[in-house]
mmCIF file of C-alpha atoms and ligand atoms in Angstrom:
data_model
loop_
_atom_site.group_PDB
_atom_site.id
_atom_site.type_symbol
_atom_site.label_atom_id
_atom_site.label_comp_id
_atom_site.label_asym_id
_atom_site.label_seq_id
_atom_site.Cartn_x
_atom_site.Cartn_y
_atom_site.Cartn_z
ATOM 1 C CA UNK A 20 -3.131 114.028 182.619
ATOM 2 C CA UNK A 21 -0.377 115.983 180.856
ATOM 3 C CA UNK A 22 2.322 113.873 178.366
ATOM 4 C CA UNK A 23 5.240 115.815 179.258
ATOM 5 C CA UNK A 24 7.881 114.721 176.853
ATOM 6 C CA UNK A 25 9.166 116.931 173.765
ATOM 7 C CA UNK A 26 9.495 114.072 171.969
ATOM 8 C CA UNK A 27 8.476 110.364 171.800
ATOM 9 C CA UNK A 28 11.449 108.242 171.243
ATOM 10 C CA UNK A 29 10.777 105.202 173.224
ATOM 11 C CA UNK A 30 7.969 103.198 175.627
ATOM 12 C CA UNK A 31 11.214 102.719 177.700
ATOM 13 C CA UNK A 32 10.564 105.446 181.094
ATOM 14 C CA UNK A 33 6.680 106.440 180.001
ATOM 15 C CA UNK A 34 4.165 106.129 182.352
ATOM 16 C CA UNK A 35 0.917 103.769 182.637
ATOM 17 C CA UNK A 36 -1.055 107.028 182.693
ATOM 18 C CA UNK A 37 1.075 108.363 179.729
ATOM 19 C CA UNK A 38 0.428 105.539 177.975
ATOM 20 C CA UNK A 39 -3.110 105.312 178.237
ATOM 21 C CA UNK A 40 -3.445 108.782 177.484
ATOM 22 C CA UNK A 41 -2.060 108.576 173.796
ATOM 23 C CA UNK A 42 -4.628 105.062 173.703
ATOM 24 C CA UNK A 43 -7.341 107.142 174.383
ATOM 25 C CA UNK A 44 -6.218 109.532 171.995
ATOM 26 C CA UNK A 45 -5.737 107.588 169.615
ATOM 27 C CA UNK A 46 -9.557 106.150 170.040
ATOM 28 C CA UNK A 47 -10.792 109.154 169.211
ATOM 29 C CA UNK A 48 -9.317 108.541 166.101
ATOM 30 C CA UNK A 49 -10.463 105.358 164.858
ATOM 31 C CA UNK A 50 -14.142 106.341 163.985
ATOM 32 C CA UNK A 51 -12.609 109.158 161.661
ATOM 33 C CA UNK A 52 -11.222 107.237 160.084
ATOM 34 C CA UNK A 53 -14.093 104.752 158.914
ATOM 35 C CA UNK A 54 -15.733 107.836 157.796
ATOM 36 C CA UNK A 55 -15.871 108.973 154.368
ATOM 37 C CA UNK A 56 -15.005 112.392 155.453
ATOM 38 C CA UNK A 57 -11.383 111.602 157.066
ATOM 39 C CA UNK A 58 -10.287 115.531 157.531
ATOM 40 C CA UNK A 59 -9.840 117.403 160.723
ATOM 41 C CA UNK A 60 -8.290 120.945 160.670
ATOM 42 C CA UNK A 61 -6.279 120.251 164.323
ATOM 43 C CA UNK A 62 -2.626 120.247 162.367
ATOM 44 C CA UNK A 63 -3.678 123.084 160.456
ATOM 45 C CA UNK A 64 -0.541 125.134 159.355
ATOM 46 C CA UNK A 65 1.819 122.512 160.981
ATOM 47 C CA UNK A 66 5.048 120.860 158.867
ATOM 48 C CA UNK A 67 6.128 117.007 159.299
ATOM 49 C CA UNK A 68 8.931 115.743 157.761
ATOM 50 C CA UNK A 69 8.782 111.533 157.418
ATOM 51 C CA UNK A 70 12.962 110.890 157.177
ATOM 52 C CA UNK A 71 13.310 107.402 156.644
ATOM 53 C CA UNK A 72 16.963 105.339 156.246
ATOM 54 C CA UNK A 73 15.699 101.927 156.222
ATOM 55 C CA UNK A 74 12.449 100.406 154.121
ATOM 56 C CA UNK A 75 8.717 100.483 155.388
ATOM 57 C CA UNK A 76 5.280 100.158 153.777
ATOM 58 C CA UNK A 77 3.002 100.223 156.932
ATOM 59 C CA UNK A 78 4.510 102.742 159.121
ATOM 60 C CA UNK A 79 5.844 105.835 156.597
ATOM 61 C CA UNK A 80 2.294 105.522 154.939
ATOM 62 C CA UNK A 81 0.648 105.485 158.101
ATOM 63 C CA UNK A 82 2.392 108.094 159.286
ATOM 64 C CA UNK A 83 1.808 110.016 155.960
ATOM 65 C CA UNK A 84 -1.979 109.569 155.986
ATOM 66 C CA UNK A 85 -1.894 110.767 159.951
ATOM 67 C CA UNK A 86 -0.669 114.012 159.221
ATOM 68 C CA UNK A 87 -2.738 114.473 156.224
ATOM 69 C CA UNK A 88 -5.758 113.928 157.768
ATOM 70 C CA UNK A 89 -5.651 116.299 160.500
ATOM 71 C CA UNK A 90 -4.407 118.632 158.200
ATOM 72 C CA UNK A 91 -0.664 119.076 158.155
ATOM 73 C CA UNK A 92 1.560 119.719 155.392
ATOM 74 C CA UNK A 93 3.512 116.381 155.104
ATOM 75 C CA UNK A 94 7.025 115.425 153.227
ATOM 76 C CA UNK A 95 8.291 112.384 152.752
ATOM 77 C CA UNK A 96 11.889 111.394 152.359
ATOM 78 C CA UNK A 97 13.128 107.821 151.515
ATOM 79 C CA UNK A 98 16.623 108.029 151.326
ATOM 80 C CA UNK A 99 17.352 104.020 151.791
ATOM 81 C CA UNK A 100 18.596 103.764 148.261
ATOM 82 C CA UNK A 101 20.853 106.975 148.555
ATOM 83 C CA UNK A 102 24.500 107.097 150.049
ATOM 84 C CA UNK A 103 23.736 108.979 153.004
ATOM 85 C CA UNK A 104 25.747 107.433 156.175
ATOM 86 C CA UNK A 105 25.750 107.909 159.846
ATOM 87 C CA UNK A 106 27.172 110.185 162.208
ATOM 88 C CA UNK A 107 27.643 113.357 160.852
ATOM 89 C CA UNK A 108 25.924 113.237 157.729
ATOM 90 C CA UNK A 109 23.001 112.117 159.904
ATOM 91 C CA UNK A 110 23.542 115.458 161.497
ATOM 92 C CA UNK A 111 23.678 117.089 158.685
ATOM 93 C CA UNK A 112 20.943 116.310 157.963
ATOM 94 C CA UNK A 113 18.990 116.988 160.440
ATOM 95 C CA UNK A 114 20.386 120.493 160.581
ATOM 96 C CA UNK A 115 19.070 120.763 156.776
ATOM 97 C CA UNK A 116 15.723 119.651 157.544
ATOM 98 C CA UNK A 117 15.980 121.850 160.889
ATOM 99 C CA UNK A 118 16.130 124.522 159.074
ATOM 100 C CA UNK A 119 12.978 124.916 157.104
ATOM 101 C CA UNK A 120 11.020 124.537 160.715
ATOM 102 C CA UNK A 121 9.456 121.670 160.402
ATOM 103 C CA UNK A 122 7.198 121.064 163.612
ATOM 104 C CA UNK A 123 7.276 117.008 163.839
ATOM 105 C CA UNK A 124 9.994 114.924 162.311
ATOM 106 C CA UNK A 125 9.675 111.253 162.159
ATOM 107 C CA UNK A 126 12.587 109.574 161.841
ATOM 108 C CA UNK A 127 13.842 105.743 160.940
ATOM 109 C CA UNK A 128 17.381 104.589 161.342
ATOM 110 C CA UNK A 129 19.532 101.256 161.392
ATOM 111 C CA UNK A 130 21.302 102.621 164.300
ATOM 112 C CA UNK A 131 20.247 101.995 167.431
ATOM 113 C CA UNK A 132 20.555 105.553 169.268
ATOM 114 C CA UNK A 133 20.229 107.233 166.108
ATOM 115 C CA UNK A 134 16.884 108.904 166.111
ATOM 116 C CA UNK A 135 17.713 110.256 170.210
ATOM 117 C CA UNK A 136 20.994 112.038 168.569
ATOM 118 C CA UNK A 137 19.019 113.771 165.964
ATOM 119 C CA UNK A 138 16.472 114.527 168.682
ATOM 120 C CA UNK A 139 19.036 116.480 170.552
ATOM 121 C CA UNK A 140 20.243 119.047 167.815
ATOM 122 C CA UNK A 141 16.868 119.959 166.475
ATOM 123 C CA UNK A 142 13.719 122.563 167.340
ATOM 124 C CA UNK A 143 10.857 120.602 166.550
ATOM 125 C CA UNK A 144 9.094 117.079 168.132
ATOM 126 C CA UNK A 145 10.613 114.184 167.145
ATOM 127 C CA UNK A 146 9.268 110.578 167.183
ATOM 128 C CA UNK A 147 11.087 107.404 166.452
ATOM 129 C CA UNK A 148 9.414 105.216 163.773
ATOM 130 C CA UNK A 149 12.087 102.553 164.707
ATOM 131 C CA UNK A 150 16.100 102.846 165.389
ATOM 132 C CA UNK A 151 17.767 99.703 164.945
ATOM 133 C CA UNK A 152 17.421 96.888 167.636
ATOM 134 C CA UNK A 153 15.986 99.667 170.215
ATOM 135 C CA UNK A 154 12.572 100.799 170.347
ATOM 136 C CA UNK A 155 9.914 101.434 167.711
ATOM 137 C CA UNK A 156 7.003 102.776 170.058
ATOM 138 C CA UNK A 157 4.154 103.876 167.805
ATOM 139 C CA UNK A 158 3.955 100.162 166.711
ATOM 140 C CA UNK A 159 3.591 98.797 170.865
ATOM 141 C CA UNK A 160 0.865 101.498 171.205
ATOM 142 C CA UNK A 161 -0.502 100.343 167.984
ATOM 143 C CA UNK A 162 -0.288 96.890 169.368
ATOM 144 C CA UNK A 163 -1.677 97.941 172.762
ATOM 145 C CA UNK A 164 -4.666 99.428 171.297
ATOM 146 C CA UNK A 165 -5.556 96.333 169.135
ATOM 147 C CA UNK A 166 -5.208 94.156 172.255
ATOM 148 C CA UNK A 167 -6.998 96.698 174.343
ATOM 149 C CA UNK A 168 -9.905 96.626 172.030
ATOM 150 C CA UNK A 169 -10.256 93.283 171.311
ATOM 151 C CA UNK A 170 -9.496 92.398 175.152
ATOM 152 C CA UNK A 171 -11.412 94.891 176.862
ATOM 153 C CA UNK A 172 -7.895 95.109 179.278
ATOM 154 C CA UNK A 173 -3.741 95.044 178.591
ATOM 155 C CA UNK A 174 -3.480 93.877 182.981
ATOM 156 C CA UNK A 175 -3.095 90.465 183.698
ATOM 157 C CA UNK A 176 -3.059 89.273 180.361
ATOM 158 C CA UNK A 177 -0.681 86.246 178.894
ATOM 159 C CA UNK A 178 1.200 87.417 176.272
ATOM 160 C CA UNK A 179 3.921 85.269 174.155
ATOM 161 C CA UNK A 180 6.137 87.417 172.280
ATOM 162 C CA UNK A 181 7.884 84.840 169.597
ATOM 163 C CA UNK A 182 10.685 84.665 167.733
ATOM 164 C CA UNK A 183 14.085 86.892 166.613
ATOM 165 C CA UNK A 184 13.451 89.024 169.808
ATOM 166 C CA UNK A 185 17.603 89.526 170.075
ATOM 167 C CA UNK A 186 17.279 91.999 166.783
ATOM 168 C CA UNK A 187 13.425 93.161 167.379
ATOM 169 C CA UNK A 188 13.010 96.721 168.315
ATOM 170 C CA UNK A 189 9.145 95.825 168.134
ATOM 171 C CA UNK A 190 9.645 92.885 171.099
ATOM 172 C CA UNK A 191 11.515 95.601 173.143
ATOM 173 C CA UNK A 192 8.758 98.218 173.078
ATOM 174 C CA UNK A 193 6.115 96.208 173.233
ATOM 175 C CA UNK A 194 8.035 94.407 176.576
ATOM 176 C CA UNK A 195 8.242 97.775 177.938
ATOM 177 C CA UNK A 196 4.614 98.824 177.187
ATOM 178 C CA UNK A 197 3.067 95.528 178.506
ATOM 179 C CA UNK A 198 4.897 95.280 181.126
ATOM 180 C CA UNK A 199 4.367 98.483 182.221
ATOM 181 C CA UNK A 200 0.711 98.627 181.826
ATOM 182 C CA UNK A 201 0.557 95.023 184.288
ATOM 183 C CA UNK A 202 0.733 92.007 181.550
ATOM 184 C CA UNK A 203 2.299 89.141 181.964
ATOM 185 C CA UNK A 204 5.038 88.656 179.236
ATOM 186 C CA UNK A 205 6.871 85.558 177.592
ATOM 187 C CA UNK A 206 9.183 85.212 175.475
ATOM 188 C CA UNK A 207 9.477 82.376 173.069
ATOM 189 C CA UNK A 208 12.866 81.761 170.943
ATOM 190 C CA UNK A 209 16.310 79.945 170.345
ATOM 191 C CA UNK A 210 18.697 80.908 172.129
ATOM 192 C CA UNK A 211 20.851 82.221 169.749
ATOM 193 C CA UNK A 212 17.761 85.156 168.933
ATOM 194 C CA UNK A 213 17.243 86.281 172.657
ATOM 195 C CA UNK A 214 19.217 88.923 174.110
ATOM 196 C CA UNK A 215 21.684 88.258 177.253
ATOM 197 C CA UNK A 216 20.089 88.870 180.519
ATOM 198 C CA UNK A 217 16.854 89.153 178.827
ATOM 199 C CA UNK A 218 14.730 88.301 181.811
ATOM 200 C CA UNK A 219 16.067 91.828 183.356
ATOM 201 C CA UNK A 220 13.206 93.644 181.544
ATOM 202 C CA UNK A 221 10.193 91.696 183.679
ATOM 203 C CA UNK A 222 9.649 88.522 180.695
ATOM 204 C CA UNK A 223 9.770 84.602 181.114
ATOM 205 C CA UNK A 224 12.029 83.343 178.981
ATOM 206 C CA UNK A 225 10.648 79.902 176.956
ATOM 207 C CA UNK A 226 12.606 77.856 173.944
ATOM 208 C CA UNK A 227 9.697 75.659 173.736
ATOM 209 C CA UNK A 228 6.545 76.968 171.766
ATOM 210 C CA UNK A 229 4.870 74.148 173.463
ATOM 211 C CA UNK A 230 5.577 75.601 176.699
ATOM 212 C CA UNK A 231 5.459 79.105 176.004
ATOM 213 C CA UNK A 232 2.179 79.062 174.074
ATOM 214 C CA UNK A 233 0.238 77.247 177.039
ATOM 215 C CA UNK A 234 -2.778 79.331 178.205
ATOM 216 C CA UNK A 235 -1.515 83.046 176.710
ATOM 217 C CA UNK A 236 -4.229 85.498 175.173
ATOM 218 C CA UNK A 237 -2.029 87.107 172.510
ATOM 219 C CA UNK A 238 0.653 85.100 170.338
ATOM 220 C CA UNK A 239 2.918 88.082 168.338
ATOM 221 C CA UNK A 240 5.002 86.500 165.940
ATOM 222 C CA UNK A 241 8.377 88.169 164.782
ATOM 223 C CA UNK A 242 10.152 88.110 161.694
ATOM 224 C CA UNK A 243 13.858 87.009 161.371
ATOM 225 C CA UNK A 244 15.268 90.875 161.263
ATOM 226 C CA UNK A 245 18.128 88.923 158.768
ATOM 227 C CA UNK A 246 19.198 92.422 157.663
ATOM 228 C CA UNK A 247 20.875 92.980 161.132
ATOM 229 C CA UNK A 248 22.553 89.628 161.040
ATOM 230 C CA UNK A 249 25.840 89.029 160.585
ATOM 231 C CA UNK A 250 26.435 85.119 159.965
ATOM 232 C CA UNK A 251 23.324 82.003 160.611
ATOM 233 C CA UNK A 252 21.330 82.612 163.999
ATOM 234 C CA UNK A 253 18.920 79.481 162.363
ATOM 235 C CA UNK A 254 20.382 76.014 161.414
ATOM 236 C CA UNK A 255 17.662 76.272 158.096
ATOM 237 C CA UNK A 256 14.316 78.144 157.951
ATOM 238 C CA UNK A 257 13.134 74.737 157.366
ATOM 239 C CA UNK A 258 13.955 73.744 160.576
ATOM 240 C CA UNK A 259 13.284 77.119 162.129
ATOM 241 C CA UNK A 260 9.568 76.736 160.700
ATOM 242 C CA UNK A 261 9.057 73.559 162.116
ATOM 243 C CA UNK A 262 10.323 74.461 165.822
ATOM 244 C CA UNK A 263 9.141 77.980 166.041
ATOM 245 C CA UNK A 264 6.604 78.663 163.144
ATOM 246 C CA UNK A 265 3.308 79.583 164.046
ATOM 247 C CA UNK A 266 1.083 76.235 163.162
ATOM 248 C CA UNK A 267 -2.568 75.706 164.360
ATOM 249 C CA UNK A 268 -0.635 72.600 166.253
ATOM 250 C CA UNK A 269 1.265 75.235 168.143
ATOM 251 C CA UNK A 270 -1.630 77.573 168.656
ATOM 252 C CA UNK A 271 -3.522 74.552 170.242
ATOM 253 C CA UNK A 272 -1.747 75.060 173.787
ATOM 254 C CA UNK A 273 -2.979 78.328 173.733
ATOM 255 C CA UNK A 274 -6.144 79.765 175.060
ATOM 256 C CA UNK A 275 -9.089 79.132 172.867
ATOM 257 C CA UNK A 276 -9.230 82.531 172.512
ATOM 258 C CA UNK A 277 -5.923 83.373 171.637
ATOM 259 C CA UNK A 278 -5.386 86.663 169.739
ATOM 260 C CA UNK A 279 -2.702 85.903 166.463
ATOM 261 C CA UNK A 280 -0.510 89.324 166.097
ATOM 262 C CA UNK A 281 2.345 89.949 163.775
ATOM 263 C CA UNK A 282 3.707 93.610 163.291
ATOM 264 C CA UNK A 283 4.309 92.978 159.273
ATOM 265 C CA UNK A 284 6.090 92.068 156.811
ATOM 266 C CA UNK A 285 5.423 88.458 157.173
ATOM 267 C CA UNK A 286 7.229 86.121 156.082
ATOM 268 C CA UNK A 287 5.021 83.475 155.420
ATOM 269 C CA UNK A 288 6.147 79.866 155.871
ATOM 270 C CA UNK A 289 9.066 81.142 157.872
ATOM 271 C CA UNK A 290 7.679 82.208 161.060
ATOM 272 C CA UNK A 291 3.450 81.545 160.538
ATOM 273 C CA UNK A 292 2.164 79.379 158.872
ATOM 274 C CA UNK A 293 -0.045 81.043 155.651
ATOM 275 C CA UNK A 294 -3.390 79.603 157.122
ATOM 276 C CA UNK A 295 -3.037 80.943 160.523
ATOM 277 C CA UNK A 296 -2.439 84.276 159.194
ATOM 278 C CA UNK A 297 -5.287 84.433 157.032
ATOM 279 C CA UNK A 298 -7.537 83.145 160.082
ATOM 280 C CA UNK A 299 -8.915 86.286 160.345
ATOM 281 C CA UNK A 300 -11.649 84.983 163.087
ATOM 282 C CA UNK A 301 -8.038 84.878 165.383
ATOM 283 C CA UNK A 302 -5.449 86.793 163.186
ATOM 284 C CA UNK A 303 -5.840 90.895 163.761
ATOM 285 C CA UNK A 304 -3.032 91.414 161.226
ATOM 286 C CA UNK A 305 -4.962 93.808 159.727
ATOM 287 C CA UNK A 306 -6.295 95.256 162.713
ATOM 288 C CA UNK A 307 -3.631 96.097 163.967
ATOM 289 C CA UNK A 308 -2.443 98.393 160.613
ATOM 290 C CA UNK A 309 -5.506 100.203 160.825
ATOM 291 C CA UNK A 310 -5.244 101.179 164.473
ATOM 292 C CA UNK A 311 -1.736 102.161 162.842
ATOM 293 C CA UNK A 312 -3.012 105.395 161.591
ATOM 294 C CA UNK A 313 -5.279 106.312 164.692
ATOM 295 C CA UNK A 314 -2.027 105.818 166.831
ATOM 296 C CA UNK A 315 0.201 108.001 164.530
ATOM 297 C CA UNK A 316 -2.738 110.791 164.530
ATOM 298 C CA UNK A 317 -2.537 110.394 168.276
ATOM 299 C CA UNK A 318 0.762 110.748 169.085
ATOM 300 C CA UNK A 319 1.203 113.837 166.247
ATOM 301 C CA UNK A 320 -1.600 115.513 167.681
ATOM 302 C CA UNK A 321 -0.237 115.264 171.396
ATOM 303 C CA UNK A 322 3.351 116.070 170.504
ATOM 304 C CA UNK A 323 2.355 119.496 168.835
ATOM 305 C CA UNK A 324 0.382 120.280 171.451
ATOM 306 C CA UNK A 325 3.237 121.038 173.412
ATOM 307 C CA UNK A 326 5.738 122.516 170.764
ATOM 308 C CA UNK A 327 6.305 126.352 171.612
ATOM 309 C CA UNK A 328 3.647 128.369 170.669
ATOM 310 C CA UNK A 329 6.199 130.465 168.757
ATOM 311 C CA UNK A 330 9.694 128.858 167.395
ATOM 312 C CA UNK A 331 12.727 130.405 168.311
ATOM 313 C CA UNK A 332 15.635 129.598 165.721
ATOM 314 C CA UNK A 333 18.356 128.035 166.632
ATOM 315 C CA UNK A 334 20.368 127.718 163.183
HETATM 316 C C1 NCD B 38 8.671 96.239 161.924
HETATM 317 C C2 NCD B 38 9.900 97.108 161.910
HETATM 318 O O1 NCD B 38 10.203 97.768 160.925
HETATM 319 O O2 NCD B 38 10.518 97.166 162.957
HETATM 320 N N1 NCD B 38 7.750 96.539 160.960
HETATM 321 C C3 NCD B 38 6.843 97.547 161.184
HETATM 322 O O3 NCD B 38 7.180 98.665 161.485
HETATM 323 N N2 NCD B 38 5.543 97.231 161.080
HETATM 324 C C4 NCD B 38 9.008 94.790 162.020
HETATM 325 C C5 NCD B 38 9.854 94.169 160.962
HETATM 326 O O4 NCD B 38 10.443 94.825 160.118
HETATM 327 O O5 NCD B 38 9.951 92.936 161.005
#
């Protein structure tokens, strides 16, 4: 089994076998990384360029400490706090960065589209750590391989996806990858934070955590994205918390042996309660940012195996 795509921009159109290739992958993966000795030479020689708009902790250093240990030569470029805008300075870029061949760049924007633009006007492999509302897929296969691990199995399981789904681009790729790869998927929120028509991509749709909770394997809190809102989607976070916060009330109506997610940064008291997230007998918070790492080393690794054996400029 072959992943046949220059670049990886989105769960959106894989395949259950391409997906479970880059798990498997990314297994390999984990053990290294428990070890003292975390250095493989398999990136040897190779340039990635981290290009981030928009503010992370878990994925640009996750992505930093991928290429790093398996060898590669890694830069990394916040330029949130800079004046840089869209369109064609984004382009610009891009050309820039084009230029010094980099072999991977991994790429964050507020725009929704914006890292599949960029994809199309440069040489090297390009993955999406997260454009806009869209798709952010090394955190679904990061979430896939937690579940997967803990689970034993991603088919046939319950899973309640909960919260500001309308602005997540983590609900969208992880409703892609699960229900691609056979799950059953909810999803749990107001109805002023769920997309129109969002039952079109395979998901029940639930405004009752009561309801949705009852009998899933995997709750995945959200946060409020409020950085893409424009005006109140929530009466109060008060009142948000109280209807839609993750309490151990809440968590009752699900299976005993419920799995607690969230992709990070919490916000606790806001959409889990502080207890529940620090129940780490249920909560694989952490978990899940260390299979972070193994993912990104996965999906690297996979994505220069196909680049060109030798780079023909395009300038
Ligand atoms: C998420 C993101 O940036 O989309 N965080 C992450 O990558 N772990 C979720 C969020 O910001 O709420």
């Amino acid at each position: 089994m072959q992943y046949r795509h220059r670049h990886l921009l989105g769960i959106e159109g894989l395949t259950p076998p391409e997906i479970i290739l880059l798990l498997d992958q990314s297994e390999r993966f984990v053990e290294q990384n428990r070890r003292a000795d975390k250095k493989q030479a398999l990136l040897n020689g190779r340039t990635i360029i981290i290009l981030f708009f928009e503010s992370s902790t878990r994925t640009r250093t996750s992505f930093e400490l991928a290429g790093k240990r398996l060898g590669a030569d890694v830069i990394t470029m916040s330029i949130a706090t800079s004046s840089v805008r869209k369109g064609e300075t984004l382009i610009d870029t891009a050309m820039t960065l084009n230029a010094m061949h980099p072999d991977v760049l991994v790429v964050r924007h507020p725009a929704s589209g914006a890292v599949k633009l960029l994809s199309e006007k440069v040489n090297c492999a390009v993955i999406n750590g997260g454009d806009g509302s869209h798709e952010h897929p090394t955190q679904a296969l990061l979430d896939a391989l937690t579940i997967r691990r803990r689970m034993g199995r991603l088919s046939g399981l319950k899973v309640a996806i909960c919260g500001d789904i309308l602005h997540s681009r983590v609900a969208r790729s992880n409703i892609h990858l699960l229900t691609t790869m056979g799950a059953q998927v909810r999803v749990v929120a107001p109805r002023t934070l769920l997309p129109s028509a969002v039952e079109r991509l395979g998901v029940e749709v639930y405004h009752d955590m009561a309801q949705g909770l009852a009998g899933c394997d995997i709750v995945m809190m959200l946060r409020l994205q409020t950085e893409r809102m424009q005006g109140n989607f929530v009466p109060s976070i008060r009142e948000y918390f109280h209807f839609f916060g993750l309490t151990y009330e809440k968590l009752a109506e699900a299976s005993d042996e419920a799995l607690i997610m969230h992709p990070g940064p919490m916000n606790r008291g806001v959409e889990i309660d502080s207890v529940v997230a620090d129940d780490y007998g249920r909560s694989v918070i952490r978990e899940q940012v260390e299979m972070g790492v193994a993912v990104r080393m996965a999906c690297l690794e996979i994505l220069t195996r196909n680049l060109p054996r030798s780079d023909t400029p395009n300038l």
